[in-house]
XYZ file of C-alpha atoms in Angstrom:
466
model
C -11.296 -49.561 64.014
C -10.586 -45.810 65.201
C -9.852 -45.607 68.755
C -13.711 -44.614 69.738
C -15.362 -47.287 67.977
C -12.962 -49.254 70.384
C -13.445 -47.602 73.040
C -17.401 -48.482 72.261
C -16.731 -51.883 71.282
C -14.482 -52.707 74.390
C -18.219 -51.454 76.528
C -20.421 -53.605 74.530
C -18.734 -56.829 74.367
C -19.861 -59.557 76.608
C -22.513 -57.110 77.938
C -26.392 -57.959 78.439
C -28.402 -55.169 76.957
C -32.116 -54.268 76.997
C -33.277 -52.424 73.887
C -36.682 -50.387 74.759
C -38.698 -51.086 71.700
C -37.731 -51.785 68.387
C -37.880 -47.874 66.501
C -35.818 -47.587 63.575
C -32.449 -46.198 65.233
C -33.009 -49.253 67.834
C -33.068 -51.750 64.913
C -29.738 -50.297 63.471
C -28.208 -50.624 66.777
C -29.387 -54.441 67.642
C -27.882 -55.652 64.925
C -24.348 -53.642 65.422
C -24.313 -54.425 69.272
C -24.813 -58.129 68.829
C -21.605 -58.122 66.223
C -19.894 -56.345 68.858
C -20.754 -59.202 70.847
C -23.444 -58.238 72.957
C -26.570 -60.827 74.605
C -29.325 -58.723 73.356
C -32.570 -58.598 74.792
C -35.988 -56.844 73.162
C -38.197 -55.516 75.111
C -41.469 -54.031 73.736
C -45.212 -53.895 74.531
C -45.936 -55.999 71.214
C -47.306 -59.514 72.161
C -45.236 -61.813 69.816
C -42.418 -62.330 67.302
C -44.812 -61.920 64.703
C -45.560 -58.723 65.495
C -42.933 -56.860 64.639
C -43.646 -58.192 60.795
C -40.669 -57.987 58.289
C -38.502 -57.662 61.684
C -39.433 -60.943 62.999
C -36.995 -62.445 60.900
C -34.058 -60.314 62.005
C -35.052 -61.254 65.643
C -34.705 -64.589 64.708
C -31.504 -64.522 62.859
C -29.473 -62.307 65.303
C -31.061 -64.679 68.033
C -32.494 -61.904 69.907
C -34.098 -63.188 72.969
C -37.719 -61.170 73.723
C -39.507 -59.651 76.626
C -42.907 -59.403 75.709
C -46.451 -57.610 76.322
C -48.481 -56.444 79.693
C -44.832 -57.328 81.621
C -42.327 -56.348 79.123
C -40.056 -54.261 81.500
C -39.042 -57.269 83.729
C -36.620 -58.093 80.760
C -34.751 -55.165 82.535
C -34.099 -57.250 85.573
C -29.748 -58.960 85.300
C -29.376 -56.342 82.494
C -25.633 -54.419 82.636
C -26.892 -51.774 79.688
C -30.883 -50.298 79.096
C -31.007 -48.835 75.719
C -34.372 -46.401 76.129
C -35.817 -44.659 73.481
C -37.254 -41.343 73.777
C -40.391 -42.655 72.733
C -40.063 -44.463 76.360
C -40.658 -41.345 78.929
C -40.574 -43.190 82.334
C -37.893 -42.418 83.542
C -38.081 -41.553 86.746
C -40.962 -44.388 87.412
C -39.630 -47.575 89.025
C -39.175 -50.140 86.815
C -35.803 -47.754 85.346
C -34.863 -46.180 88.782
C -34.717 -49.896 90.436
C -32.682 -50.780 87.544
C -30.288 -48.064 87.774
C -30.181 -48.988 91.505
C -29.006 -52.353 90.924
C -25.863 -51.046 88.969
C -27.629 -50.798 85.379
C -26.320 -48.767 83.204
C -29.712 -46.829 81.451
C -28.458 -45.047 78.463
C -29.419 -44.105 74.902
C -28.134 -44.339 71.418
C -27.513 -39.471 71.643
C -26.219 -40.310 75.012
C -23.458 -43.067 73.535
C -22.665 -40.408 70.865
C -21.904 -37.704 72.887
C -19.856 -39.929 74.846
C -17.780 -41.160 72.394
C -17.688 -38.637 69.544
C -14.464 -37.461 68.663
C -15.543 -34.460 66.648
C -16.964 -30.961 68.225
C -20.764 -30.995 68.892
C -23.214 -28.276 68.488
C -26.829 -28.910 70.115
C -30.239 -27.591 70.302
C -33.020 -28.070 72.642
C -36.173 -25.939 72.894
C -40.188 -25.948 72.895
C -40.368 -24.411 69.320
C -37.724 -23.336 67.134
C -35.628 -26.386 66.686
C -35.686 -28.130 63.606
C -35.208 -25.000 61.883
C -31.983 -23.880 64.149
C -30.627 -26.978 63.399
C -30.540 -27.129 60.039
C -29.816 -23.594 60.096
C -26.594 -24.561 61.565
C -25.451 -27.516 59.416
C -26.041 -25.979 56.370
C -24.315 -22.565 57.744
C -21.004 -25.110 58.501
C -21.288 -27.165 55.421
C -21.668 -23.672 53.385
C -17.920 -23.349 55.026
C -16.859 -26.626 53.434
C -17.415 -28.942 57.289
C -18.178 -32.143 56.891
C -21.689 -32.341 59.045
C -23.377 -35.015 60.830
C -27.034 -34.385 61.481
C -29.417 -35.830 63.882
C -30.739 -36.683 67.223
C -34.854 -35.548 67.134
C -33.811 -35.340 63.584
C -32.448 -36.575 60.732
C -31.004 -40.180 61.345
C -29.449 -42.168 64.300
C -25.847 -41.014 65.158
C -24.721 -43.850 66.822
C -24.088 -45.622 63.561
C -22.156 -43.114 61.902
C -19.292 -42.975 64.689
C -16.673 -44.579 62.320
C -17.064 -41.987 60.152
C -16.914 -39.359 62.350
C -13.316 -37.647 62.053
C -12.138 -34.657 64.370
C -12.263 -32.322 62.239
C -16.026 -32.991 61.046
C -19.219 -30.904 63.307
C -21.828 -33.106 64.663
C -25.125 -30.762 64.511
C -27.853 -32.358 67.113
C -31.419 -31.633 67.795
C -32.737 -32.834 71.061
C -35.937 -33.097 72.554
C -36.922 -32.998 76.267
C -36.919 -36.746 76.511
C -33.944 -37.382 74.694
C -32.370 -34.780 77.674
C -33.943 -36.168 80.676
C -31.372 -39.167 81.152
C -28.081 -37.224 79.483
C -25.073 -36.750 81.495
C -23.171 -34.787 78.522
C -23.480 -31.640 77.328
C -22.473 -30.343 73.826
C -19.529 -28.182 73.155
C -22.114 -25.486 71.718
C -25.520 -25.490 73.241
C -28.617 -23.704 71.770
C -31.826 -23.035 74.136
C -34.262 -21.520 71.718
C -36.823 -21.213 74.477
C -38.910 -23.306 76.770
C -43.030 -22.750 76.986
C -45.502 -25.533 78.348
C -45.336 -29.075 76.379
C -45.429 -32.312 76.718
C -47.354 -31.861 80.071
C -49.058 -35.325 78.942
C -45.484 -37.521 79.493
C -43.662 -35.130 81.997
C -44.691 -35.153 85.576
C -45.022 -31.464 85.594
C -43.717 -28.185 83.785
C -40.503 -28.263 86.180
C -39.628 -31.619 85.105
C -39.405 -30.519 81.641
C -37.544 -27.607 82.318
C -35.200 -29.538 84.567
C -34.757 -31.832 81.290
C -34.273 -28.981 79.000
C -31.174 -27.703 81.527
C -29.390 -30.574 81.065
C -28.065 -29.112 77.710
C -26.026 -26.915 79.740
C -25.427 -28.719 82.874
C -22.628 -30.863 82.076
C -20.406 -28.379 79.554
C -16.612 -28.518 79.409
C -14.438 -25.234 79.231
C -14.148 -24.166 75.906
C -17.924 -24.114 75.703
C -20.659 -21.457 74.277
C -24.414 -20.975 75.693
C -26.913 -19.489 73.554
C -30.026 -18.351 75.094
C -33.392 -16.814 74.084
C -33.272 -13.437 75.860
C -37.162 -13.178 75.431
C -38.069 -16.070 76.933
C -37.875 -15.778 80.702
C -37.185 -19.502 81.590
C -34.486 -20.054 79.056
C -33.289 -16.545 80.362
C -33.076 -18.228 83.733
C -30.411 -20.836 82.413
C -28.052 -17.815 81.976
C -27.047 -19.189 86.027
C -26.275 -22.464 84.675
C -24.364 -21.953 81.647
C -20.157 -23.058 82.563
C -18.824 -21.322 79.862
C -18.916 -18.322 77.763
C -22.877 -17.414 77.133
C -24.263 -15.331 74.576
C -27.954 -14.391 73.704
C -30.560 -13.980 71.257
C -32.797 -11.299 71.137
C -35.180 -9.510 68.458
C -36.533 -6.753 70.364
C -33.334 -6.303 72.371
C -29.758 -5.187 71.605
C -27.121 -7.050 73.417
C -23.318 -6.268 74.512
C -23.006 -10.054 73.935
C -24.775 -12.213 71.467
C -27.171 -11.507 67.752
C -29.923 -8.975 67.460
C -32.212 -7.051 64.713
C -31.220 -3.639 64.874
C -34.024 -0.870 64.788
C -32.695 -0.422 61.005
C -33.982 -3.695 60.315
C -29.554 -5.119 60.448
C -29.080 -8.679 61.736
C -26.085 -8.396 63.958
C -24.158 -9.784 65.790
C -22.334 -8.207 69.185
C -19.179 -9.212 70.962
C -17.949 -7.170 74.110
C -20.300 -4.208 72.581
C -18.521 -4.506 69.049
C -21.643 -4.836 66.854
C -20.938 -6.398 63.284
C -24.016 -6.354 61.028
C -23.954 -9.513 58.956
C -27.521 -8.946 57.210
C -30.675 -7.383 56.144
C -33.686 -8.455 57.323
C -35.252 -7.797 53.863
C -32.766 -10.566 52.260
C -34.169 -12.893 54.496
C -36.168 -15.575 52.732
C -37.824 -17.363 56.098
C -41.444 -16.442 56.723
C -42.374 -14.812 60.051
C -40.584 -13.054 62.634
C -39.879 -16.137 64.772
C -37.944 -17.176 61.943
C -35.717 -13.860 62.502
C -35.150 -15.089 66.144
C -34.394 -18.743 64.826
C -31.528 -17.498 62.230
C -30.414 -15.042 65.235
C -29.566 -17.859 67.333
C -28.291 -20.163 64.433
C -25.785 -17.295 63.630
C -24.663 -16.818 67.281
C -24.012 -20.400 67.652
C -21.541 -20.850 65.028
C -20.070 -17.183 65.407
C -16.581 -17.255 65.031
C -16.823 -21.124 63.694
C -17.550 -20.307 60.127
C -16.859 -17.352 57.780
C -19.427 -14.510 57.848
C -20.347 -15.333 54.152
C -21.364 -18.602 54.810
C -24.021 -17.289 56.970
C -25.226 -14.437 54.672
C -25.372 -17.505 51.879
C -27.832 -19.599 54.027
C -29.079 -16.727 55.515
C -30.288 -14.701 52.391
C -31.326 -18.537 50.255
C -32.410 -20.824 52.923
C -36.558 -21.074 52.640
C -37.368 -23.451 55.717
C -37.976 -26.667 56.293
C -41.070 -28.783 55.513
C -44.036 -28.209 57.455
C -42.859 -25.110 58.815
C -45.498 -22.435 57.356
C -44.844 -24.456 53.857
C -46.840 -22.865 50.573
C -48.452 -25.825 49.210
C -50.524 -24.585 46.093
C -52.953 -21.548 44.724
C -56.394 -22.591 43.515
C -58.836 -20.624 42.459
C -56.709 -17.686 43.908
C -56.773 -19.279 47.726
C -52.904 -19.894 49.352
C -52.955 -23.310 50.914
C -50.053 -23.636 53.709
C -48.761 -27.052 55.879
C -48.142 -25.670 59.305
C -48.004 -29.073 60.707
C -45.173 -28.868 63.064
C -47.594 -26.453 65.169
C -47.699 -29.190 67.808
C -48.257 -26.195 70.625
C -49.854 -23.066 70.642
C -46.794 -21.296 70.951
C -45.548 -22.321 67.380
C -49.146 -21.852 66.347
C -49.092 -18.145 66.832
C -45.903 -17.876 65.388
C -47.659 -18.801 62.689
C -50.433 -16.706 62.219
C -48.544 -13.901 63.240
C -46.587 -14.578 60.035
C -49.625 -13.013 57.940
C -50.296 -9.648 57.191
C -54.235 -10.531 56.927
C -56.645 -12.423 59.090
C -56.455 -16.428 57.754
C -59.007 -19.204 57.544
C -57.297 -21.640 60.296
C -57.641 -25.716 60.279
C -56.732 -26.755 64.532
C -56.758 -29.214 66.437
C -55.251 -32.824 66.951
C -54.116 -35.061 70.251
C -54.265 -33.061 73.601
C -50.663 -32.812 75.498
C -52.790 -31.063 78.240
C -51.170 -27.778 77.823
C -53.527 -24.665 77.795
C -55.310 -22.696 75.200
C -56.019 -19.647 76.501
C -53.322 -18.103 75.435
C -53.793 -18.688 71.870
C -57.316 -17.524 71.954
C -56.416 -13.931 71.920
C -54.063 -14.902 68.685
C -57.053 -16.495 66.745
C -59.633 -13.985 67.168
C -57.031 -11.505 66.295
C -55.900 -13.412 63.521
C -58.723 -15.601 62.132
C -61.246 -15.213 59.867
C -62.906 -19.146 59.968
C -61.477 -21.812 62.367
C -61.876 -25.130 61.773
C -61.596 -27.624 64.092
C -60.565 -31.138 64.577
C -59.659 -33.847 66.999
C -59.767 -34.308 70.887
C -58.396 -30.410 71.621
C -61.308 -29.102 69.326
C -63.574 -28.642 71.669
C -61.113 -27.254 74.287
C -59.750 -24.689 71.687
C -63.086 -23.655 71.025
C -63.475 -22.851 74.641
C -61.090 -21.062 74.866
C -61.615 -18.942 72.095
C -65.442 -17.954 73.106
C -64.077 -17.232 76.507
C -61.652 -13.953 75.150
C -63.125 -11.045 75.016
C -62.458 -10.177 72.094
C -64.516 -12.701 70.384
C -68.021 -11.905 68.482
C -69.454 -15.083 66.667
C -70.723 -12.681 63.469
C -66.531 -12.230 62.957
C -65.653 -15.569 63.627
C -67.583 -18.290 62.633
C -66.394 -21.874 64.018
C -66.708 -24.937 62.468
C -65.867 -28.849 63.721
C -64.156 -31.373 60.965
C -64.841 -35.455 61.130
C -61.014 -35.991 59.835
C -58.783 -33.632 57.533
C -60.746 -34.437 54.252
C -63.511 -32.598 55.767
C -61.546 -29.797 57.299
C -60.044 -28.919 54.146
C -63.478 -29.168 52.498
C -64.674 -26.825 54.908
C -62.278 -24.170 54.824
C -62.358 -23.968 51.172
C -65.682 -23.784 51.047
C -65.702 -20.744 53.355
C -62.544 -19.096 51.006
C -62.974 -16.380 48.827
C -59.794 -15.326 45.879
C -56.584 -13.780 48.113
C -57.788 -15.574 51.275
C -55.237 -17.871 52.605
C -55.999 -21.394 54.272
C -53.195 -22.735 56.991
C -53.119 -26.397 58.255
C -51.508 -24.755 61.702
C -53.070 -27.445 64.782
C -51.787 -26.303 67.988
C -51.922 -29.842 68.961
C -49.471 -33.127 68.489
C -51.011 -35.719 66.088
C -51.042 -38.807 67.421
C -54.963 -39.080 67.728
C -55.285 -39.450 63.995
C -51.154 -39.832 62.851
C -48.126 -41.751 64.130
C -46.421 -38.199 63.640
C -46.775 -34.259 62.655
C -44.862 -34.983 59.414
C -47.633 -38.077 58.076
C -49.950 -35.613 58.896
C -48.611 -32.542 57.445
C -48.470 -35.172 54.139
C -51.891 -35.928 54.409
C -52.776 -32.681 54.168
C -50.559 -31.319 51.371
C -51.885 -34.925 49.307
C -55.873 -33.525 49.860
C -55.007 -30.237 48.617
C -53.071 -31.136 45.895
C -55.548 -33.508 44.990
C -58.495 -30.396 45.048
C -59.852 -29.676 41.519
């Protein structure tokens, strides 16, 4: 056992622990921790053993004791460890801060890693942007022949892989506002891509999500690196925060310090005012200029980390990622695209701004209470047919008859029963070269446990179109 799997061991053993819920990196970890010789309890809003189906029996075997149903956090109460989940957003509400009061330790599996990692982390945070700059960045160190461990808000649970983890390997890290809320580490390399309105549903207000986003930089050790949007004023802000050396990203700027498009249509990158040009905007294969800003920041990340041809490699082959403006088919001469990760309207019009032509739009979903107005502009300047679906359907719609901008004959408006019938509607309104775009503007979780069963659903109903 390497020294940090000790070191992890040696925190674990003997310990009571509270798991919040039973997700799949939790159910990993349960089983590890209680061979480490932790008393393991489960706490989780289901009402029996039974519930948890094909898991009951693991509960059983690993003797697992349960706290269950309307009062499932007082399994918190004589706990030394609270494993949360950031599917678990309270916490600043009671039931955690009492906890913490009483000398509980409230952590989470990201939160262990970073702690005991022995390898460099890079990590990005952001409202849109950050899948993408992630993988960016792995496959820009693996092109350079690192061994990469992926995860956090995606990929799988890190935790888990720590004995593998060797110093010399990178550990690449998306994280999401809730995953950052609790964290009292901060990567080695930390990406803020930008922060705009989201999640206004969970957090207690916009500051609160900023002041979550922040902690990506808070906590950095000297040698460190900062990258922040330049465009976007509140990641601009963190520039006061950041402990180390702090670089930026900017498309419509150039920059003594960080990566830019040049006028000429260069990538570059600047260091002290040396500007190295690394590659052509042309070669790029992403779709959309927001995809320019996300390879921008993945290249000033790992700067200096990896060879310059490794990131014209990724740079000039990598496509995206799925349900990131994703071609799904042609029929009858009609582009079909899976925009399902536009959970906000910011990634939204990143999205139709991607198109050189106005597009027939499918919107809608669960409503994070964030506003619409400012993608109403966007869509009538965009849109050719809107569809719409879900509980923000009628408040995009709003919106969009509010700008001034918009004339019913131009664009007509239509409401969907479920995504069988807004894809039936929008190819019904579709004429050859037209282009349809599953792009929401809304999280799924009125309809879908997540953006990616959705984004399936509707690449399976167009594929399935005769």
């Amino acid at each position: 056992m390497q020294k940090e799997q000790q070191e992890l061991a040696n925190l674990i053993k003997g310990k009571k622990v509270a798991f919040i819920g039973a997700g799949v990196s939790h159910k990993t970890l349960i089983r590890e921790f209680v061979e480490l010789g932790a008393h393991v309890t489960l706490c989780d809003q289901k009402k029996s053993v039974e519930d948890f189906g094909d898991y009951a029996a693991t509960i059983k075997e690993l003797g697992i004791d349960l706290s269950l149903g309307e009062n499932y956090l007082d399994g918190f109460k004589g706990q030394d460890i609270i494993m949360r989940t950031p599917g678990f957003v309270g916490y600043f509400e009671k039931p955690l801060q009492d906890a913490m009061a009483a000398g509980t330790m409230v952590t989470s599996e990201v939160e262990l890693f970073f702690q005991f990692c022995p390898c460099e982390i890079v990590a990005v945070t952001g409202s849109d942007g950050k899948t993408t700059t992630t993988t960016l960045i792995s496959k820009f160190y693996e092109a350079a022949g690192r061994r990469v461990h992926l995860g956090g808000n995606i990929g799988a649970a890190l935790l888990p892989m720590l004995p593998e983890v060797s110093p010399d390997d990178v550990a690449v890290v998306e994280l999401s506002s809730f995953q950052l809320i609790s964290m009292h580490q901060s990567p080695n390399i930390a990406v803020v891509t930008n922060v705009t309105p989201n999640h206004l549903d969970h957090h207690k207000d916009m500051q609160e999500y900023i002041d979550a986003k922040r902690n990506i930089l808070l906590y950095q050790k000297q040698p460190c690196r900062a990258v922040l949007g330049y465009e976007n004023e509140i990641s601009r802000s963190m520039q006061k925060d950041c402990k180390g050396k702090q670089v930026w990203f900017t498309r419509l700027h150039e920059t003594d310090n960080g990566a830019f498009l040049r006028e000429d249509g260069m990538l570059c990158m600047a260091e002290n005012g040396v500007v190295t040009p690394f590659l052509a905007q042309k070669d790029v294969k992403l779709r959309g200029l927001h995809n320019i800003e996300n390879l921008l920041a993945a290249a000033a990340a790992v700067w200096g980390e990896v060879p310059v041809e490794a990131i014209q490699l990724v740079g000039s082959s990598f496509t995206g990622v799925e349900h990131r403006i994703e071609p799904v088919r042609v029929l009858d001469g009609v582009t079909y695209y899976n925009d399902s990760i536009g959970t906000s309207p910011t990634r939204t019009i990143a999205g139709l701004r991607s198109f050189d032509q106005k597009v027939i739009l499918i919107a809608g979903g669960y409503d994070k209470h964030i506003p619409y107005e400012p993608l109403a502009p966007e869509i009538t300047a965009h849109v050719k047919n809107l569809v719409l679906m879900g509980a923000t359907g009628p408040r995009i719609e709003k919106a969009v008859r509010e700008d001034p901008n918009f004339h019913e004959a131009e664009l007509p408006i239509q409401h969907a029963d479920n995504m069988q019938h807004a894809v039936e509607l929008a190819r019904a309104c579709a004429k050859p070269g037209d282009i349809i775009i599953l792009s929401p503007a809304s999280a799924s979780f009125d309809l879908y446990p997540n953006f990616e069963v959705r984004g399936r659903e509707f690449k399976s109903i167009v594929n399935a179109l005769k």
